[in-house]
Coordinates of C-alpha atoms in Angstrom, one line a residue:
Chain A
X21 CA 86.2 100.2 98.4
X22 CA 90.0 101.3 98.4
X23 CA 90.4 105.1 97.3
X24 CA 93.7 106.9 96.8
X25 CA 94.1 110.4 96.8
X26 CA 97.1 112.0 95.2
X27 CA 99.7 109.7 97.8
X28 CA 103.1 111.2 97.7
X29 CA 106.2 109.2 99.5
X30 CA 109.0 110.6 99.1
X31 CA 112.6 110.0 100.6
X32 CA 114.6 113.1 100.6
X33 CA 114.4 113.9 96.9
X34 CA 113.5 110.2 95.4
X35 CA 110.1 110.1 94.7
X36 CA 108.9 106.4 95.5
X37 CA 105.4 107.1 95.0
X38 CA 104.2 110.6 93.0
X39 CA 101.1 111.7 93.3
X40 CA 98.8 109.0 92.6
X41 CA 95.4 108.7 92.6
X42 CA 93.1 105.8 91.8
X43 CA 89.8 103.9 93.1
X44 CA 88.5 100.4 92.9
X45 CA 85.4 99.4 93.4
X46 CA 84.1 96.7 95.2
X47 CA 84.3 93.4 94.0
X48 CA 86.9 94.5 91.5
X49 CA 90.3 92.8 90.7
X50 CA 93.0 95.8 89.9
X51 CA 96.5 94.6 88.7
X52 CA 98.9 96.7 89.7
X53 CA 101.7 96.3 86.8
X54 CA 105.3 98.1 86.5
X55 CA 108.8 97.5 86.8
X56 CA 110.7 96.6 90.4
X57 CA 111.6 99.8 91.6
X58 CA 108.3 101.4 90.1
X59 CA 106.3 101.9 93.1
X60 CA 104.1 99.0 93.4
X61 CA 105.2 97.9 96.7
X62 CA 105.2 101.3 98.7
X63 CA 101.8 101.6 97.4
X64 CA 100.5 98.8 98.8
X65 CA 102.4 99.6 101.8
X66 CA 101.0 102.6 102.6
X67 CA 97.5 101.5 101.8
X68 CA 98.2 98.5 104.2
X69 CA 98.8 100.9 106.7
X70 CA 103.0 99.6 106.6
X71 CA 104.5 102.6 105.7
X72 CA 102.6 106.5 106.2
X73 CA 102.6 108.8 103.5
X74 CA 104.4 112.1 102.6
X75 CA 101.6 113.4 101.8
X76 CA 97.9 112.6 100.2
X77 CA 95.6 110.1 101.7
X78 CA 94.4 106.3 101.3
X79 CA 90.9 105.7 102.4
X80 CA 89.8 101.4 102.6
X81 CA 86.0 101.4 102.7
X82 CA 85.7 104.7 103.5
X83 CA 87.8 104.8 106.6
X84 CA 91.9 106.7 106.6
X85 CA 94.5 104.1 107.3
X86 CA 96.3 106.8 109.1
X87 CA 93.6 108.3 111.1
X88 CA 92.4 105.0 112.0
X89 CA 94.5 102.6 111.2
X90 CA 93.1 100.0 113.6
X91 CA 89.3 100.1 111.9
X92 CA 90.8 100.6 108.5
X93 CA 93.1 97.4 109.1
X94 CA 90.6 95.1 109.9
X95 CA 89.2 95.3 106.2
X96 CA 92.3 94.5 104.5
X97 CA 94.0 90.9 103.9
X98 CA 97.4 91.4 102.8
X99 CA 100.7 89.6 101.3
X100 CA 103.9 91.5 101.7
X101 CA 106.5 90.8 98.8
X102 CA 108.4 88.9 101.3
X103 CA 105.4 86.4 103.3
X104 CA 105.4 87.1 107.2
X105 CA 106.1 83.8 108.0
X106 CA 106.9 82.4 111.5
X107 CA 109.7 80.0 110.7
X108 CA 109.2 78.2 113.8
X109 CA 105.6 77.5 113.8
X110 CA 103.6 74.8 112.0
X111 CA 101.1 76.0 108.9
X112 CA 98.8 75.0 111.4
X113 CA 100.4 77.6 114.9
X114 CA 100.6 80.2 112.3
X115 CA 97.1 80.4 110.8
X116 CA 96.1 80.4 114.4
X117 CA 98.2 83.1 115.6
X118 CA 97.1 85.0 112.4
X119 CA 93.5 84.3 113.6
X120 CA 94.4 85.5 117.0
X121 CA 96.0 88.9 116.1
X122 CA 93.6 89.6 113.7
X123 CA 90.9 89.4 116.4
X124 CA 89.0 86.7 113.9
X125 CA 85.1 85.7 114.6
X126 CA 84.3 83.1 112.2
X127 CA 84.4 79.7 113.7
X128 CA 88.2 78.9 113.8
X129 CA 88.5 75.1 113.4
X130 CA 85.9 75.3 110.0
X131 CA 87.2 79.0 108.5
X132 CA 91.2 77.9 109.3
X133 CA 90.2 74.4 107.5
X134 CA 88.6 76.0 104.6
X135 CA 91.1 78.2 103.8
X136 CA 94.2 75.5 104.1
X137 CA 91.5 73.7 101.6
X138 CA 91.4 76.7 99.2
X139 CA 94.8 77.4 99.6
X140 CA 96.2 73.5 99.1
X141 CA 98.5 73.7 102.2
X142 CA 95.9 71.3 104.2
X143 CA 98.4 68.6 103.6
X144 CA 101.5 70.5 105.3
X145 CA 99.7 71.7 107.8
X146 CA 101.7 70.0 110.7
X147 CA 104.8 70.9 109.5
X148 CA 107.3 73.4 110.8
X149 CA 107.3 76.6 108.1
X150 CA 111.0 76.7 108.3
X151 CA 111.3 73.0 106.2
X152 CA 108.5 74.3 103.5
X153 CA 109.7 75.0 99.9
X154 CA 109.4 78.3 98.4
X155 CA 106.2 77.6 96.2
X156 CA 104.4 76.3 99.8
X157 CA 105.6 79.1 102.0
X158 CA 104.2 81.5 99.1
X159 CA 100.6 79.5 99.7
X160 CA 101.2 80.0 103.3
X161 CA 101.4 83.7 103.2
X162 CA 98.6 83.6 100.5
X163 CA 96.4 81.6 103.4
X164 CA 97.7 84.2 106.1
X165 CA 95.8 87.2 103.8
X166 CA 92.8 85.2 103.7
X167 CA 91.8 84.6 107.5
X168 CA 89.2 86.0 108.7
X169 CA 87.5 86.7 105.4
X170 CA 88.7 90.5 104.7
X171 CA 86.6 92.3 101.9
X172 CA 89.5 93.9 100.8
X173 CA 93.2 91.6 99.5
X174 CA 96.0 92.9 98.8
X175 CA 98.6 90.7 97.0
X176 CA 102.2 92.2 96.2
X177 CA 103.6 89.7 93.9
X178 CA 101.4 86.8 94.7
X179 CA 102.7 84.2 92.2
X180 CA 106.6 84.7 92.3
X181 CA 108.5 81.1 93.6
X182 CA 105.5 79.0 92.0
X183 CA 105.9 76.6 89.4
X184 CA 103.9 76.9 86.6
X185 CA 100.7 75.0 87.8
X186 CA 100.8 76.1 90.9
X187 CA 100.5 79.6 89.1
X188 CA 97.5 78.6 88.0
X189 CA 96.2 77.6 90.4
X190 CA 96.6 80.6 92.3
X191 CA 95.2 82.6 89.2
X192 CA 92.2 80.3 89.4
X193 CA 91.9 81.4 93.5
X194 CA 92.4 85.0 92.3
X195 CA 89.7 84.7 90.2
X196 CA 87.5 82.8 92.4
X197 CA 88.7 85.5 95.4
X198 CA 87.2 88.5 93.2
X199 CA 83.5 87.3 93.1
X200 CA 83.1 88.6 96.6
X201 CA 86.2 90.3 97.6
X202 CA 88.0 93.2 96.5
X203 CA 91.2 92.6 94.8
X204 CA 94.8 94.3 94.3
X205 CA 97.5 92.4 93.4
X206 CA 101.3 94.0 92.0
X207 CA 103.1 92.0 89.3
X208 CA 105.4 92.5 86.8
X209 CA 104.5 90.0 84.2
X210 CA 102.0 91.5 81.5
X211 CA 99.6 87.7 81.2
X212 CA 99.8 87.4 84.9
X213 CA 97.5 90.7 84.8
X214 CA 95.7 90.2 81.8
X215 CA 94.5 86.9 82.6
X216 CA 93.1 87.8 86.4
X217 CA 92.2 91.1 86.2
X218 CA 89.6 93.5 85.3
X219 CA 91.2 96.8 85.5
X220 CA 94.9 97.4 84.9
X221 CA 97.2 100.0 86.8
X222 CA 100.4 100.8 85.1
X223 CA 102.8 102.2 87.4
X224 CA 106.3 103.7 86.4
X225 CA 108.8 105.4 88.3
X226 CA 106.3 106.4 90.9
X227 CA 103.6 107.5 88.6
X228 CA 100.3 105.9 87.3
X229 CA 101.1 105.8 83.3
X230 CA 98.1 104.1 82.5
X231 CA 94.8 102.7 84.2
X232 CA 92.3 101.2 81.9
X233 CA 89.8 98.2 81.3
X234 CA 92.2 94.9 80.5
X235 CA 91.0 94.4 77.3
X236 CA 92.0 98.4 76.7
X237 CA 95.4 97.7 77.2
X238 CA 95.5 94.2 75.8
X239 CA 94.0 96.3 72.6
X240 CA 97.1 98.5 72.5
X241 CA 99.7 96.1 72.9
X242 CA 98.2 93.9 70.2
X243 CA 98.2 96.7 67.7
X244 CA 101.7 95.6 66.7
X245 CA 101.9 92.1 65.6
X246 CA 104.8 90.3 65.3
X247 CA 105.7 86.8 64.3
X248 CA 108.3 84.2 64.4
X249 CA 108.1 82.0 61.4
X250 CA 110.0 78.5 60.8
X251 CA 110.4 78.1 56.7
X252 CA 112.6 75.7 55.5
X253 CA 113.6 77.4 52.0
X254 CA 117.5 78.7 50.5
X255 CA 117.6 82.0 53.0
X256 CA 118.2 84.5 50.7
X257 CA 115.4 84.5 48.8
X258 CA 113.3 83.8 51.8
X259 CA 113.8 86.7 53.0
X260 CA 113.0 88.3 49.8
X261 CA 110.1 86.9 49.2
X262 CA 109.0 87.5 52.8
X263 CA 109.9 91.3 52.4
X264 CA 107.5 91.8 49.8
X265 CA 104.1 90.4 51.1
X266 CA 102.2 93.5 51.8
X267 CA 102.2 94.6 55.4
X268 CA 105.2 93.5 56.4
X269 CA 107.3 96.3 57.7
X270 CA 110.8 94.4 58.3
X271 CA 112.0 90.9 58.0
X272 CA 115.1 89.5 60.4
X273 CA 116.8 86.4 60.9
X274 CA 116.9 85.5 64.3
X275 CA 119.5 82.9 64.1
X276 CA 117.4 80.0 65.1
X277 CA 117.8 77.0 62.9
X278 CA 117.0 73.8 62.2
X279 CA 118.9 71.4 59.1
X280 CA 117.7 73.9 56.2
X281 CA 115.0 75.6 57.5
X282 CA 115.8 79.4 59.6
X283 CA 113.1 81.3 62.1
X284 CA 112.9 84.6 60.6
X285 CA 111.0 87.6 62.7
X286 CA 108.6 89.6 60.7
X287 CA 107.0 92.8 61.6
X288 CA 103.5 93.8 60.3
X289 CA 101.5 97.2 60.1
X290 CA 99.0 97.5 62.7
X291 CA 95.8 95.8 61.4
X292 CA 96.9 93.7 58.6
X293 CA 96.8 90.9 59.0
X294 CA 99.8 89.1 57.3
X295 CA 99.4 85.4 58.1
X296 CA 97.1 84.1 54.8
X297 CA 99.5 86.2 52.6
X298 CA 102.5 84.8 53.8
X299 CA 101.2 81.1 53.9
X300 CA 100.5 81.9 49.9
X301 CA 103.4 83.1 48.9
X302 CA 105.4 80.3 50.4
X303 CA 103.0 77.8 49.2
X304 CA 103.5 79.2 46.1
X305 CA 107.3 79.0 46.0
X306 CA 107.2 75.2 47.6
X307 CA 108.9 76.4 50.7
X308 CA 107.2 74.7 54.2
X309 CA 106.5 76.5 56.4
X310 CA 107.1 74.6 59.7
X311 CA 105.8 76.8 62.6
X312 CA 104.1 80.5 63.0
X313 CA 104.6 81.6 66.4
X314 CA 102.8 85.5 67.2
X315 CA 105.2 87.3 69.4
X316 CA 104.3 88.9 72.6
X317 CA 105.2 92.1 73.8
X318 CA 106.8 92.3 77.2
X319 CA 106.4 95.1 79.5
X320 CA 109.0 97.4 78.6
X321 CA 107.7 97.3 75.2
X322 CA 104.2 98.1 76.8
X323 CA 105.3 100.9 78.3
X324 CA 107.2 102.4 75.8
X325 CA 103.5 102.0 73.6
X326 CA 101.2 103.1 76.4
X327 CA 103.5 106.3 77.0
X328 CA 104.0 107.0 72.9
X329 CA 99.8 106.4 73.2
X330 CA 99.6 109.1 76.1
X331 CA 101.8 111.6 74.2
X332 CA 99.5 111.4 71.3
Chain B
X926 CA 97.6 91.8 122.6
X927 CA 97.1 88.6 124.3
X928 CA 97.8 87.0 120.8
X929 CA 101.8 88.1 120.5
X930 CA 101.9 87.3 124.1
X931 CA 101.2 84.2 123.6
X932 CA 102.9 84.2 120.9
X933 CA 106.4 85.3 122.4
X934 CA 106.1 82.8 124.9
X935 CA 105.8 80.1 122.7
X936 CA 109.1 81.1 120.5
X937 CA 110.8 81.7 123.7
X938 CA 109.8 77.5 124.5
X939 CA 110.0 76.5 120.9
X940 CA 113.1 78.1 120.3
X941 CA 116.5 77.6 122.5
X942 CA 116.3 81.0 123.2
X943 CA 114.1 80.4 126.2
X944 CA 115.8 77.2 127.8
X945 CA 119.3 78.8 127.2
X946 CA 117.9 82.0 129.6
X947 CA 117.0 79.6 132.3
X948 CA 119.7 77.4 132.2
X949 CA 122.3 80.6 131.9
X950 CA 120.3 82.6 135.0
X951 CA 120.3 79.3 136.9
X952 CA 123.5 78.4 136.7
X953 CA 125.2 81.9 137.0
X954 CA 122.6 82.5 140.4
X955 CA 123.1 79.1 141.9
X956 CA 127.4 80.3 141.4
X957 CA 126.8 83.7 142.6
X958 CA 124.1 82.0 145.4
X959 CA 126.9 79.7 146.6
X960 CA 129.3 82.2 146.9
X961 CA 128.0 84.8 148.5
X962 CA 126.4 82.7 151.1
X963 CA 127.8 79.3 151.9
X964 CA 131.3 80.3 151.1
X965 CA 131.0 83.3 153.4
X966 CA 129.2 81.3 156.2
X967 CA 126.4 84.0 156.6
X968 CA 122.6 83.5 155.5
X969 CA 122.0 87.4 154.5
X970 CA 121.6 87.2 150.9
X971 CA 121.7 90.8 149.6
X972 CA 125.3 90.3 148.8
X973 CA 123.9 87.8 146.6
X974 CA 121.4 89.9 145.1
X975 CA 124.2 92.9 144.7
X976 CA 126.8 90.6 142.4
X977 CA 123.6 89.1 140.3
X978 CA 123.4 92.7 139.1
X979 CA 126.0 92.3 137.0
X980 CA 125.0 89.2 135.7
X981 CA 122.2 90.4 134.5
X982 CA 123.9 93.0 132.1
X983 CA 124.9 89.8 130.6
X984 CA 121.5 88.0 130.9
X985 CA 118.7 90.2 130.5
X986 CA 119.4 91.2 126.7
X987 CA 119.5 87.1 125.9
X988 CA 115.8 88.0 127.1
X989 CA 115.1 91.0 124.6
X990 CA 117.2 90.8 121.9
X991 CA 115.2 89.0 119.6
X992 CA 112.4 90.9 120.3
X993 CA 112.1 93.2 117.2
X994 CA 115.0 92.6 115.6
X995 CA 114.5 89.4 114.5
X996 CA 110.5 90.6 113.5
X997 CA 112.2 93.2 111.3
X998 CA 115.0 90.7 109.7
X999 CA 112.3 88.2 108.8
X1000 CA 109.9 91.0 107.8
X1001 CA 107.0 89.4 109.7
X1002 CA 106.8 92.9 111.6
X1003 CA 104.8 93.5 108.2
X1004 CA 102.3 90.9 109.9
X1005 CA 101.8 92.7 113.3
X1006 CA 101.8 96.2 111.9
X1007 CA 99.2 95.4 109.2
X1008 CA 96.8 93.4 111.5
X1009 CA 94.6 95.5 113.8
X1010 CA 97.0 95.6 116.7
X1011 CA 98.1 99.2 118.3
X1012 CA 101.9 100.1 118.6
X1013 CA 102.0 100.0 122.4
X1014 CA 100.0 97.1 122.7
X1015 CA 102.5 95.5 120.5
X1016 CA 105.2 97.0 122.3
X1017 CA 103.5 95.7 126.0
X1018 CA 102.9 92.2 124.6
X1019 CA 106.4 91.6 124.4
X1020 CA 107.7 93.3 127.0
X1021 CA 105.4 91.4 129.3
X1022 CA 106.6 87.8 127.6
X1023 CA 110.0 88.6 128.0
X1024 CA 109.5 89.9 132.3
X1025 CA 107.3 86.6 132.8
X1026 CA 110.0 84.9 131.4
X1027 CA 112.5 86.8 133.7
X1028 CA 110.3 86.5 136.8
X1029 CA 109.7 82.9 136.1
X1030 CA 113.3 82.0 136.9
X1031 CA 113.5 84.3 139.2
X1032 CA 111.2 82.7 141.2
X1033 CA 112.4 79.6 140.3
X1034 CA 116.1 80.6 141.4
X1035 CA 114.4 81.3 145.2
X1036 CA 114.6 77.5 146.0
X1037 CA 118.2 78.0 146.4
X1038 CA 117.3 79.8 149.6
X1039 CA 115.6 76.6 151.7
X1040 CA 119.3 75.0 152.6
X1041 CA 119.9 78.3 153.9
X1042 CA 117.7 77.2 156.5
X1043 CA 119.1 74.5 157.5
X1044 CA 122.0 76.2 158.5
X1045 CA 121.0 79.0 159.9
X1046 CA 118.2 82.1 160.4
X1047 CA 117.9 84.0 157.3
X1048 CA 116.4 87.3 157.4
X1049 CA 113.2 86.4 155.4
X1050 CA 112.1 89.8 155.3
X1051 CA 115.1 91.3 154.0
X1052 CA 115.3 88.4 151.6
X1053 CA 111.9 89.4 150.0
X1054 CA 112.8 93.0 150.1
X1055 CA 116.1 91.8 148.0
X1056 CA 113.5 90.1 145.7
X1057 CA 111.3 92.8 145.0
X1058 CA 114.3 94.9 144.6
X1059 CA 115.5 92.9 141.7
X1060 CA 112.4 92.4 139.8
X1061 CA 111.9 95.8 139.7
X1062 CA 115.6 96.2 138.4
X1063 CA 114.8 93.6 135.8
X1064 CA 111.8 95.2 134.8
X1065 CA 113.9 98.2 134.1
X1066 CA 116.8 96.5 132.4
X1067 CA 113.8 94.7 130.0
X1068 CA 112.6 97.9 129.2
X1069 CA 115.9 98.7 128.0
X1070 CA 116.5 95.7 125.9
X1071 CA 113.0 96.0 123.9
X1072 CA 113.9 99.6 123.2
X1073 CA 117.5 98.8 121.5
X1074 CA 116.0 95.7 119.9
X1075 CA 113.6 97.8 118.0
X1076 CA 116.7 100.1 116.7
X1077 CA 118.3 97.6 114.7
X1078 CA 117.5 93.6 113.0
X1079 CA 120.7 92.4 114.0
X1080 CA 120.1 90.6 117.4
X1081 CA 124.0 90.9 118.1
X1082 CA 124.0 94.4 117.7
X1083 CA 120.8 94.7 119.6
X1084 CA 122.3 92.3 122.9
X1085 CA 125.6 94.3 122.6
X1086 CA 123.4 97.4 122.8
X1087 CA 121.7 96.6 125.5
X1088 CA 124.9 96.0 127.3
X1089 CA 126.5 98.8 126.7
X1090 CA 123.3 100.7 128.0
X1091 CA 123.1 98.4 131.3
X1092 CA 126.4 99.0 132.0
X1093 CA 126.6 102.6 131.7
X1094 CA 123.9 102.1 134.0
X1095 CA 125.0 100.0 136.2
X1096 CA 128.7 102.0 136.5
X1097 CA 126.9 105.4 136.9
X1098 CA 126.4 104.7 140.5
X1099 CA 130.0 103.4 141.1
X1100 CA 131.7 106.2 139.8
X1101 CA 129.1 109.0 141.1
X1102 CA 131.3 108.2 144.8
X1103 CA 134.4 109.4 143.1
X1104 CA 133.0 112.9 141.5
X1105 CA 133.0 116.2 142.7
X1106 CA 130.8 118.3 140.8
X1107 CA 127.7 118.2 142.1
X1108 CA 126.1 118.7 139.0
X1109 CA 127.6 115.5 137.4
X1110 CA 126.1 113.6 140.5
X1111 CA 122.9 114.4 140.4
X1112 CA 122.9 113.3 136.5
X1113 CA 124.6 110.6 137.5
X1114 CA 122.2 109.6 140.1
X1115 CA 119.4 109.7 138.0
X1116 CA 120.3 107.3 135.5
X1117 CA 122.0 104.9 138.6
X1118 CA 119.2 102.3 138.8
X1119 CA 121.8 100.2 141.0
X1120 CA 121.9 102.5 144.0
X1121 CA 117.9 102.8 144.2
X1122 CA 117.9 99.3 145.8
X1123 CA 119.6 99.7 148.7
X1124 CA 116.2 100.4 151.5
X1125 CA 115.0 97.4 149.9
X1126 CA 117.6 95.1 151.1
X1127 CA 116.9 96.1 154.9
X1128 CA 113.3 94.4 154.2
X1129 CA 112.0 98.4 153.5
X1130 CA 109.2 99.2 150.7
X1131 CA 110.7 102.4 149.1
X1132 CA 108.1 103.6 147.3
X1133 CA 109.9 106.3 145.7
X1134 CA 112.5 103.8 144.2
X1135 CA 109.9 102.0 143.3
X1136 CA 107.7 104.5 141.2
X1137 CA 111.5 105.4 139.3
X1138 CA 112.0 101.8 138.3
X1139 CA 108.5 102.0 137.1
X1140 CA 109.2 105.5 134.9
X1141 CA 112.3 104.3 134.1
X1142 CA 110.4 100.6 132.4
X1143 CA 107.2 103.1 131.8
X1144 CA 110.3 105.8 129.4
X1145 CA 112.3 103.0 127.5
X1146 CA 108.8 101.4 126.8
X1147 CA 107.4 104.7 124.9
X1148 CA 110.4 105.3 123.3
X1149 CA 110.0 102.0 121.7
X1150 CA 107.0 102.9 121.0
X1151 CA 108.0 106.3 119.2
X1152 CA 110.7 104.5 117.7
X1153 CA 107.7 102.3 115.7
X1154 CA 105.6 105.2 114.7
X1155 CA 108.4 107.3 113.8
X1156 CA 109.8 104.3 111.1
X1157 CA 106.5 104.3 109.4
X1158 CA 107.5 108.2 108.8
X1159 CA 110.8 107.3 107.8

């Protein structure tokens, strides 16, 4: 459905995009994953038919965005990083004009009221943009990318501003969006991708570092377990007795505390699995342990594994 | 196309932006109207039409300012350029909103011509010749205003812009009587969109003024045009 053929932007000598080249299949969800300032967003732009490229080409259902851009737009639903929003219009003026421009068939009262339904903005709908909060105006753009039912969605940044259930919720619609759309969404949180997606991108400094099945990359980045453990016990010898259970590669004290108890941060070999062990050995000594937390890895960890994985 | 016309005409009624432009053009042409006529006890009105000139350096970018500056500033350009919507069409719709807008109160501002009657015999065919004259002009001067909007998201630097331009314009034709070189005329006289006028205030259809206020709108127009392709480049 979307194929990209070794893009190139380039501005002067800073390479926003480098020679990047993927596909996605129809009915697939693709996270596109890196840092700000990695690329994510020019993609998108130039595949939206925003920007042009320097050089290489982006094809959306087999049609070029720059050769013609006014076929290859009418496939594609899309949410800038900043949504397009008419401050002066109503939810309900916008989605119209959004219907208008787009040249939209469906039956406008029913597929404008189905997507404010979806989208949970039905009950705002009369009011002016311009006095909507963040998380609403984000639903709003969200909406915008939906009308006229496009096969194709593109989403840069789709859940920043939310609170947390509103996040899901939008994950939930994600999901829901991918049975019989195409998906492409930019993010730079690692669970936001690994919770909605199928296929991961991972985008750095212009180039694609990594594109592989999520559970792939989930795979890699669980390799290295860490843990945050809560152990009420004299300190010292906690961390001596936590330095020898086998598989633990370094113990640290991360300065958390709470009465007589410290968090200490253990590092285990890839595949042991230390937990058992350690609830022995401090059973053992009569020290409780009061909470086991695993640590996640966050992204500039996962790049610095996926790139030491690609170099091997 | 007919959607961001429709579109711009409803900011320019939703916002203040539209009200202000009547309100401004009425009261500055009812001033001017006043003064050139009554004042001078005489009914012909191109005098009227002559001063307005200058009020619409002043007026017309209120017009155009906004047009794609402000869609660039709030980034909803993103919207029109990534829905199935050509450049020029883009570029037309607007322009069209912001002449109906223009020749609107235009139109409007002609009801300061029926106490005219009253008091004496105005020439109605010069008066429509006057008419034509300055929607054409307008037309032009719109033209102008959509191109420098698209040049920058500030809308202050994109009115001042546009004034700068109209007055060049507007200036060319006085100073083109105090030159000598011929060769600075005739550049001069290209770009003097004020002197063009002048058949149509004796009630005449100058055609060839005419088809250069057109090329004039018709060049300003595609280099707004070029100046959206070219930024996707950019």
């Amino acid at each position: 459905m979307i194929e990209i053929n070794h893009l190139v932007k380039n501005y002067g000598s800073k390479f926003a995009v480098d020679d990047v080249s993927f596909k996605v299949g129809e009915g697939e969800i693709v996270g596109f994953l890196g840092p700000n300032g990695a690329g994510k967003s020019t993609t998108m732009n130039i595949l939206t038919g925003y920007l042009s490229s320097t050089s290489g080409e982006a094809k959306v259902g087999g049609i070029d965005i720059l050769e013609n851009p006014y076929e290859a737009k009418k496939l594609i639903g899309f949410l800038p990083e900043q949504p397009p929003l008419y401050i002066d219009m109503t939810v309900q003026e916008y989605l119209n004009f959004v219907y208008d421009i787009k040249a939209c068939k469906l039956n406008r009262e029913k597929h404008l009221e189905e997507i404010r339904k979806v989208t949970k903005i039905d009950d705002v709908k009369n009011r002016l943009i311009r006095n909507l909060s963040k998380g609403y105006r984000q639903r709003v753009g969200i909406a915008q990318a939906l009308v006229g039912n496009p096969p194709v969605i593109i989403f840069d940044e789709p859940t920043v501003g939310l609170d947390p259930k509103q996040i899901i919720e939008i994950r939930n619609l994600i999901r829901s969006l991918g049975k019989n759309h195409t998906v492409v969404l930019s993010t730079h949180i690692l669970s936001e991708v690994q919770s909605v997606c199928d296929r991961i991108i991972i985008i750095n400094e212009g180039k694609i570092i990594a594109d592989e099945k999520t559970e792939n990359i989930t795979q890699a980045v669980d390799q290295n377990r860490r843990y945050n453990v809560k152990i009420s016990g004299p300190q010292r010898e906690v961390l001596a007795v936590l330095g020898a259970i086998p598989g633990v590669t370094s113990v640290e004290l991360t300065g958390e505390r709470e009465l007589d108890s410290y968090v200490y941060r253990l590092e285990t070999e890839r595949g042991v699995d230390v937990r058992k062990p350690l609830f022995y050995a401090m059973a053992e000594k009569n020290w409780p342990i009061l909470g086991l937390e695993a640590v996640g890895m966050n992204l500039e960890e996962v790049f610095v594994r996926i790139t030491e994985r690609a170099g091997n | 196309m007919l959607a961001i016309y429709k579109k711009e005409m409803r900011t320019y009624f939703t916002t203040p932006l539209g009200y202000v432009f009547i309100a401004v053009f009425l009261a500055v042409s009812g001033f001017v109207f006043a003064f050139s006529t009554f004042q001078t006890q005489t009914s012909d009105v191109s005098g009227y039409f002559q001063l307005m000139i200058f009020g619409y350096i002043v007026i017309i970018p209120l017009l155009t300012m906004r047009s794609f500056a402000e869609e660039r500033r709030t980034r909803t350009e993103q919207l029109l350029m990534t829905s199935p919507v050509t450049i020029p069409a883009m570029v037309f719709a607007k322009f069209l909103a912001a002449f109906t807008m223009f020749a609107g109160t235009v139109l409007l501002s002609c009801v300061y011509y029926l106490p005219l009657f009253g008091y004496g015999e105005p020439n109605v065919g010069r008066a429509v010749g006057c008419l034509i004259a300055m929607l054409l002009l307008g037309m032009c001067f719109i033209a102008v205003g959509i191109f420098v909007s698209t040049l920058t998201e500030s809308t202050v630097t994109a009115s001042i812009g546009t004034m700068t331009i109209l007055l060049v314009f507007v200036v060319a034709a006085i100073f083109n009587n105090l030159i000598d070189s011929y060769v600075i005329r005739s550049v001069l006289s290209w770009i003097s969109v004020y002197s063009r006028y002048v058949n149509f205030t004796y009630g005449i259809f100058d055609i060839a003024a005419a088809v250069y206020y057109v090329s004039i709108t018709a060049v300003f127009l595609f280099l707004a045009i070029r100046v959206y392709e070219r930024r996707r480049y950019a």
